[in-house]
Amino acid sequence: MALRDQLRIMVVDDMSTSRGLITQALDSFGIRNVASTDNGATALKAMETAPVHLVISDYNMPEMDGLKLLQSLRTAPKTKGVGFILITGRAERQIIEYGKKLGMNNFLKKPFDPNDLRKCIEAVVGRL
Amino acid sequence: MSDANDPMAEIRASFFIECEELMEAMQDGLTTLDEGDDDPETINVVFRAVHSIKGGAGAFGLEALVRFAHRYETALDDVRSNKFTPDADAMRLFFSCADHLSDLIRVCRDDDAIPDDRSAELLAQLDTLLGGAAEEEEEVSADDFEPMGVSISLDLDGLGDLPPLDFDVDDAAPMDETPCYHIRFKPEQEMFETGNEPQMLLRNLAALGEATIECDLRDLPPLEALAAETSYLSWDITLIADVDEAEIREIFEFVDGLCELSVRRAGSDTDAPAVTAPIETSSDGFADLPEPPATVPDDPDVPVAAAPAPVAAALAPSAPSAAPAPEEKTARKPAPAKAAGAAANGPKSVVRVDLERIERLVNLVGELVINQAMLSQSLEQAGLSPHSDAMNGLEEFQRLTRDIQDSVMMIRAQPVKSLFQRMSRIVRESSAGVGKNVRLVTVGEGTEVDKTVIERLADPLTHMIRNAVDHGLESTEDRRAAGKSAEGIVTLSAAHRSGRVIIEVSDDGAGINRKRVLEIATNKGLVPADASLTDSDIDNLLFAPGFSTASEVSDLSGRGVGMDVVKTAIQSLGGRITITSEAGKGTKFSISLPLTLAVLDGMVVNVADETLVVPLNVVVETLSLGAADVEMLRPGKYIVRVRGEFVPLFDLGVELGYREARDSYVGAIVLLIAYEDGARAALIIDGIQDQRQVVIKGLDDSFFRAPGIAAATILGDGQIALILDPADIIAEASGASRTEALSA
């Protein structure tokens, strides 16, 4: 019984291609409990009824960007302990540091290969 | 083509489709910006589109695309952060970059050669504009960041203590639930006899809340068996209203005993259809996920499925507590995570379907239409009474076939927006090429047209737009001299009109120089030197093969194709093109196209023992000729008087070469044909068989294009019939008679 069998992940990205790439990679790691959505608001709502262990979110999204989502997660009692990985095209110091302040667990710069994603996840939750 | 089994190839293919959507959003954003919009969200949308394209391109190793998008994105970022305010020149460059980005996407998709020169040129221009390559913001490398683990210990026993799973049921927001009632109401005969009106009762009921009312017609007998005094109808009402049952019954107080009434609150028994709550649960996409156990049993060998699932148990009450149909929820097969993800994408869900599958469906529906025609023909021949069950059933079948056909055609329909956006690029490029200041105005971008029509319109429209910019609009100096604004306007519009799509390209230029056109046509021998032509005749010379007005072949429209090619392209789509022009005001080309290329409503007629189909939408009237109606202008040339108006008369049999002209046409059957440009003509036929839908079967290229013949079809009895293009026949006939007249 490995961690990957139990880990529940929420993928948030406004671009369906990115969602596809991430879920495809997670699938290749054997992680089956993956949900995805194209915006932060839906993600928050969904997590109320179906909690997850880890959120993997894009930074640059309309309406609610990845860090605003993180902020909301950290302020709600039900989700404040959830793991959070930010995926970003530009790892600007300002963004990363603000993320760190908000309690971001890790980040990953685009483009990435599945192995990068795996390492990034394992650094947060442990060996898959 | 992508390999369906390779998920990466599939994602790559979907990336390019997504790029098209992003490019569309980007074009929209740039246009809005160009119009002076300063909403920060507009530039954000443009920036995000480029950013997303870059991100996706990176994942597939499309380096050239990434490089260009990156620099473009940086420039847009400067605008976004108010470091740079774009002027008209900058906006033009941004548009050019967007166009180039779209080209890059296309060559990447098709694995074509990358136009690096163009990239370099535009990148250099961006550098000039924004003052050298922007210095890259320092990025944080992954090594500089200390990842923060969450408390998922490798010791899986600890998993149960995970914060997210340890969530408090009491926190779940209570569902506010309005009661839902199912009401069945069947009036007895006496209720009608006492003058009570069911409609009134239903209206009062609906006033209580949100009501869905369905009339149950099951007991309704066929017309011949109907007894006018008997009550056959009953109603099923679903009412969502914050009322109690007594309030509902109160409405029916006065008809108590005169009707059957049942009121049942949904959720009060198990067979009640789930109305509110369960839909809510599944639409978030998570209720269907297989629940992993929150705690792991002490014995690690116990399979997961057998483990107790406290999470599921904990979740159940958090889902709407009054969920009326828990059986349905748990009985449903756990959906794979992917499907759940798709459902989570919000209410507007879109399915991407291979076009081939749709084509197949369209073809099958075509066959269905033919089959249904055959069936109705054999049933008629079998001599069944029109009131028989079989004939009634057939009628229903016909209606269904038509509905299915309409729905299938809807699948293929697309807004013309993408096509229009491509045209705005054509305007930008062609106006820059001839040094004119041109603005494209688009109207009716949301008009939906068959996808194939849209694709095949691109070339003719491109040519027409170039023509409008190049020839239609005057030079800036001439415009000023004529007292017009320096900026020329080309308008591209689309609209649905009487079952067809009308697309118009107009300019506010000088109008057609008829003197010049006639001169050229005469010089080229297209018309005799002494021809007397109407303005409209002269305008239509633009469509004559071999005609080209550009005295010096310009860089744009003079590409060896003339308007005759445009006309042929439009005709091959079952469309027509007309031209109107006013001196000093401009020129308008109007294209009228069928909504679909697959099926048409036709009138099946006989001419000289041939069976032919005439598109029904151009037939306005059928009449029988009386002796007083026909007037002969000269032998072989007739006109007919229709309600005081004279309309040219043509014998279809003669025009198609089936037979010689008759001596007299008194008593002949005539189809009155009219087009939206006002052209009218009367066609003599021998008889009308039927009106029906026919499936258009295109004529193979190996057939010589016969004037007046649009396509072919298969009729109900398996016979093949030609579909006519009356406009073409009339044009041929009047053209022929005109040249005759001119040479006479």
mmCIF file with all atom_site columns, N, CA, C and O in Angstrom, chain B residues 198-218:
data_model
loop_
_atom_site.group_PDB
_atom_site.id
_atom_site.type_symbol
_atom_site.label_atom_id
_atom_site.label_alt_id
_atom_site.label_comp_id
_atom_site.label_asym_id
_atom_site.label_entity_id
_atom_site.label_seq_id
_atom_site.pdbx_PDB_ins_code
_atom_site.Cartn_x
_atom_site.Cartn_y
_atom_site.Cartn_z
_atom_site.occupancy
_atom_site.B_iso_or_equiv
_atom_site.pdbx_formal_charge
_atom_site.auth_seq_id
_atom_site.auth_comp_id
_atom_site.auth_asym_id
_atom_site.auth_atom_id
_atom_site.pdbx_PDB_model_num
ATOM 1  N N  . PRO B 1 198 ? -59.205 24.133 -16.215 1.00 0.00 ? 198 PRO B N  1
ATOM 2  C CA . PRO B 1 198 ? -57.941 23.599 -15.680 1.00 0.00 ? 198 PRO B CA 1
ATOM 3  C C  . PRO B 1 198 ? -56.785 24.594 -15.815 1.00 0.00 ? 198 PRO B C  1
ATOM 4  O O  . PRO B 1 198 ? -55.924 24.664 -14.944 1.00 0.00 ? 198 PRO B O  1
ATOM 5  N N  . GLN B 1 199 ? -56.810 25.348 -16.884 1.00 0.00 ? 199 GLN B N  1
ATOM 6  C CA . GLN B 1 199 ? -55.708 26.286 -17.122 1.00 0.00 ? 199 GLN B CA 1
ATOM 7  C C  . GLN B 1 199 ? -55.557 27.285 -15.976 1.00 0.00 ? 199 GLN B C  1
ATOM 8  O O  . GLN B 1 199 ? -54.457 27.622 -15.555 1.00 0.00 ? 199 GLN B O  1
ATOM 9  N N  . MET B 1 200 ? -56.713 27.710 -15.464 1.00 0.00 ? 200 MET B N  1
ATOM 10 C CA . MET B 1 200 ? -56.717 28.665 -14.365 1.00 0.00 ? 200 MET B CA 1
ATOM 11 C C  . MET B 1 200 ? -56.072 28.054 -13.123 1.00 0.00 ? 200 MET B C  1
ATOM 12 O O  . MET B 1 200 ? -55.246 28.680 -12.454 1.00 0.00 ? 200 MET B O  1
ATOM 13 N N  . LEU B 1 201 ? -56.461 26.785 -12.853 1.00 0.00 ? 201 LEU B N  1
ATOM 14 C CA . LEU B 1 201 ? -55.912 26.099 -11.682 1.00 0.00 ? 201 LEU B CA 1
ATOM 15 C C  . LEU B 1 201 ? -54.398 25.963 -11.811 1.00 0.00 ? 201 LEU B C  1
ATOM 16 O O  . LEU B 1 201 ? -53.655 26.184 -10.858 1.00 0.00 ? 201 LEU B O  1
ATOM 17 N N  . LEU B 1 202 ? -53.968 25.594 -13.011 1.00 0.00 ? 202 LEU B N  1
ATOM 18 C CA . LEU B 1 202 ? -52.537 25.389 -13.225 1.00 0.00 ? 202 LEU B CA 1
ATOM 19 C C  . LEU B 1 202 ? -51.779 26.707 -13.072 1.00 0.00 ? 202 LEU B C  1
ATOM 20 O O  . LEU B 1 202 ? -50.686 26.746 -12.531 1.00 0.00 ? 202 LEU B O  1
ATOM 21 N N  . ARG B 1 203 ? -52.414 27.761 -13.539 1.00 0.00 ? 203 ARG B N  1
ATOM 22 C CA . ARG B 1 203 ? -51.771 29.063 -13.437 1.00 0.00 ? 203 ARG B CA 1
ATOM 23 C C  . ARG B 1 203 ? -51.611 29.470 -11.971 1.00 0.00 ? 203 ARG B C  1
ATOM 24 O O  . ARG B 1 203 ? -50.558 29.949 -11.554 1.00 0.00 ? 203 ARG B O  1
ATOM 25 N N  . ASN B 1 204 ? -52.666 29.230 -11.196 1.00 0.00 ? 204 ASN B N  1
ATOM 26 C CA . ASN B 1 204 ? -52.586 29.542 -9.768  1.00 0.00 ? 204 ASN B CA 1
ATOM 27 C C  . ASN B 1 204 ? -51.504 28.723 -9.083  1.00 0.00 ? 204 ASN B C  1
ATOM 28 O O  . ASN B 1 204 ? -50.801 29.200 -8.201  1.00 0.00 ? 204 ASN B O  1
ATOM 29 N N  . LEU B 1 205 ? -51.402 27.483 -9.518  1.00 0.00 ? 205 LEU B N  1
ATOM 30 C CA . LEU B 1 205 ? -50.411 26.592 -8.942  1.00 0.00 ? 205 LEU B CA 1
ATOM 31 C C  . LEU B 1 205 ? -48.996 27.106 -9.261  1.00 0.00 ? 205 LEU B C  1
ATOM 32 O O  . LEU B 1 205 ? -48.126 27.165 -8.398  1.00 0.00 ? 205 LEU B O  1
ATOM 33 N N  . ALA B 1 206 ? -48.825 27.493 -10.500 1.00 0.00 ? 206 ALA B N  1
ATOM 34 C CA . ALA B 1 206 ? -47.513 27.972 -10.936 1.00 0.00 ? 206 ALA B CA 1
ATOM 35 C C  . ALA B 1 206 ? -47.113 29.242 -10.196 1.00 0.00 ? 206 ALA B C  1
ATOM 36 O O  . ALA B 1 206 ? -45.929 29.526 -10.022 1.00 0.00 ? 206 ALA B O  1
ATOM 37 N N  . ALA B 1 207 ? -48.123 29.991 -9.754  1.00 0.00 ? 207 ALA B N  1
ATOM 38 C CA . ALA B 1 207 ? -47.839 31.247 -9.060  1.00 0.00 ? 207 ALA B CA 1
ATOM 39 C C  . ALA B 1 207 ? -47.216 31.004 -7.683  1.00 0.00 ? 207 ALA B C  1
ATOM 40 O O  . ALA B 1 207 ? -46.621 31.900 -7.090  1.00 0.00 ? 207 ALA B O  1
ATOM 41 N N  . LEU B 1 208 ? -47.339 29.769 -7.173  1.00 0.00 ? 208 LEU B N  1
ATOM 42 C CA . LEU B 1 208 ? -46.801 29.469 -5.845  1.00 0.00 ? 208 LEU B CA 1
ATOM 43 C C  . LEU B 1 208 ? -45.282 29.395 -5.843  1.00 0.00 ? 208 LEU B C  1
ATOM 44 O O  . LEU B 1 208 ? -44.632 29.612 -4.823  1.00 0.00 ? 208 LEU B O  1
ATOM 45 N N  . GLY B 1 209 ? -44.722 29.019 -6.975  1.00 0.00 ? 209 GLY B N  1
ATOM 46 C CA . GLY B 1 209 ? -43.276 28.846 -7.013  1.00 0.00 ? 209 GLY B CA 1
ATOM 47 C C  . GLY B 1 209 ? -42.845 28.510 -8.418  1.00 0.00 ? 209 GLY B C  1
ATOM 48 O O  . GLY B 1 209 ? -43.399 29.030 -9.391  1.00 0.00 ? 209 GLY B O  1
ATOM 49 N N  . GLU B 1 210 ? -41.863 27.626 -8.495  1.00 0.00 ? 210 GLU B N  1
ATOM 50 C CA . GLU B 1 210 ? -41.331 27.271 -9.802  1.00 0.00 ? 210 GLU B CA 1
ATOM 51 C C  . GLU B 1 210 ? -41.976 25.961 -10.247 1.00 0.00 ? 210 GLU B C  1
ATOM 52 O O  . GLU B 1 210 ? -41.757 24.925 -9.633  1.00 0.00 ? 210 GLU B O  1
ATOM 53 N N  . ALA B 1 211 ? -42.806 26.029 -11.267 1.00 0.00 ? 211 ALA B N  1
ATOM 54 C CA . ALA B 1 211 ? -43.554 24.848 -11.653 1.00 0.00 ? 211 ALA B CA 1
ATOM 55 C C  . ALA B 1 211 ? -43.165 24.360 -13.037 1.00 0.00 ? 211 ALA B C  1
ATOM 56 O O  . ALA B 1 211 ? -42.939 25.144 -13.940 1.00 0.00 ? 211 ALA B O  1
ATOM 57 N N  . THR B 1 212 ? -43.026 23.046 -13.159 1.00 0.00 ? 212 THR B N  1
ATOM 58 C CA . THR B 1 212 ? -42.850 22.447 -14.475 1.00 0.00 ? 212 THR B CA 1
ATOM 59 C C  . THR B 1 212 ? -44.114 21.648 -14.738 1.00 0.00 ? 212 THR B C  1
ATOM 60 O O  . THR B 1 212 ? -44.435 20.738 -13.978 1.00 0.00 ? 212 THR B O  1
ATOM 61 N N  . ILE B 1 213 ? -44.846 22.027 -15.756 1.00 0.00 ? 213 ILE B N  1
ATOM 62 C CA . ILE B 1 213 ? -46.143 21.414 -16.002 1.00 0.00 ? 213 ILE B CA 1
ATOM 63 C C  . ILE B 1 213 ? -46.088 20.599 -17.276 1.00 0.00 ? 213 ILE B C  1
ATOM 64 O O  . ILE B 1 213 ? -45.631 21.076 -18.310 1.00 0.00 ? 213 ILE B O  1
ATOM 65 N N  . GLU B 1 214 ? -46.508 19.354 -17.171 1.00 0.00 ? 214 GLU B N  1
ATOM 66 C CA . GLU B 1 214 ? -46.548 18.525 -18.372 1.00 0.00 ? 214 GLU B CA 1
ATOM 67 C C  . GLU B 1 214 ? -47.932 17.970 -18.555 1.00 0.00 ? 214 GLU B C  1
ATOM 68 O O  . GLU B 1 214 ? -48.540 17.469 -17.600 1.00 0.00 ? 214 GLU B O  1
ATOM 69 N N  . CYS B 1 215 ? -48.409 18.046 -19.755 1.00 0.00 ? 215 CYS B N  1
ATOM 70 C CA . CYS B 1 215 ? -49.740 17.535 -20.042 1.00 0.00 ? 215 CYS B CA 1
ATOM 71 C C  . CYS B 1 215 ? -49.600 16.086 -20.497 1.00 0.00 ? 215 CYS B C  1
ATOM 72 O O  . CYS B 1 215 ? -48.761 15.768 -21.337 1.00 0.00 ? 215 CYS B O  1
ATOM 73 N N  . ASP B 1 216 ? -50.394 15.212 -19.924 1.00 0.00 ? 216 ASP B N  1
ATOM 74 C CA . ASP B 1 216 ? -50.332 13.801 -20.269 1.00 0.00 ? 216 ASP B CA 1
ATOM 75 C C  . ASP B 1 216 ? -51.397 13.513 -21.325 1.00 0.00 ? 216 ASP B C  1
ATOM 76 O O  . ASP B 1 216 ? -52.596 13.583 -21.059 1.00 0.00 ? 216 ASP B O  1
ATOM 77 N N  . LEU B 1 217 ? -50.945 13.197 -22.517 1.00 0.00 ? 217 LEU B N  1
ATOM 78 C CA . LEU B 1 217 ? -51.878 13.012 -23.643 1.00 0.00 ? 217 LEU B CA 1
ATOM 79 C C  . LEU B 1 217 ? -52.148 11.532 -23.912 1.00 0.00 ? 217 LEU B C  1
ATOM 80 O O  . LEU B 1 217 ? -52.755 11.184 -24.917 1.00 0.00 ? 217 LEU B O  1
ATOM 81 N N  . ARG B 1 218 ? -51.644 10.692 -23.028 1.00 0.00 ? 218 ARG B N  1
ATOM 82 C CA . ARG B 1 218 ? -51.683 9.260  -23.318 1.00 0.00 ? 218 ARG B CA 1
ATOM 83 C C  . ARG B 1 218 ? -53.084 8.736  -23.615 1.00 0.00 ? 218 ARG B C  1
ATOM 84 O O  . ARG B 1 218 ? -53.269 7.853  -24.430 1.00 0.00 ? 218 ARG B O  1
#
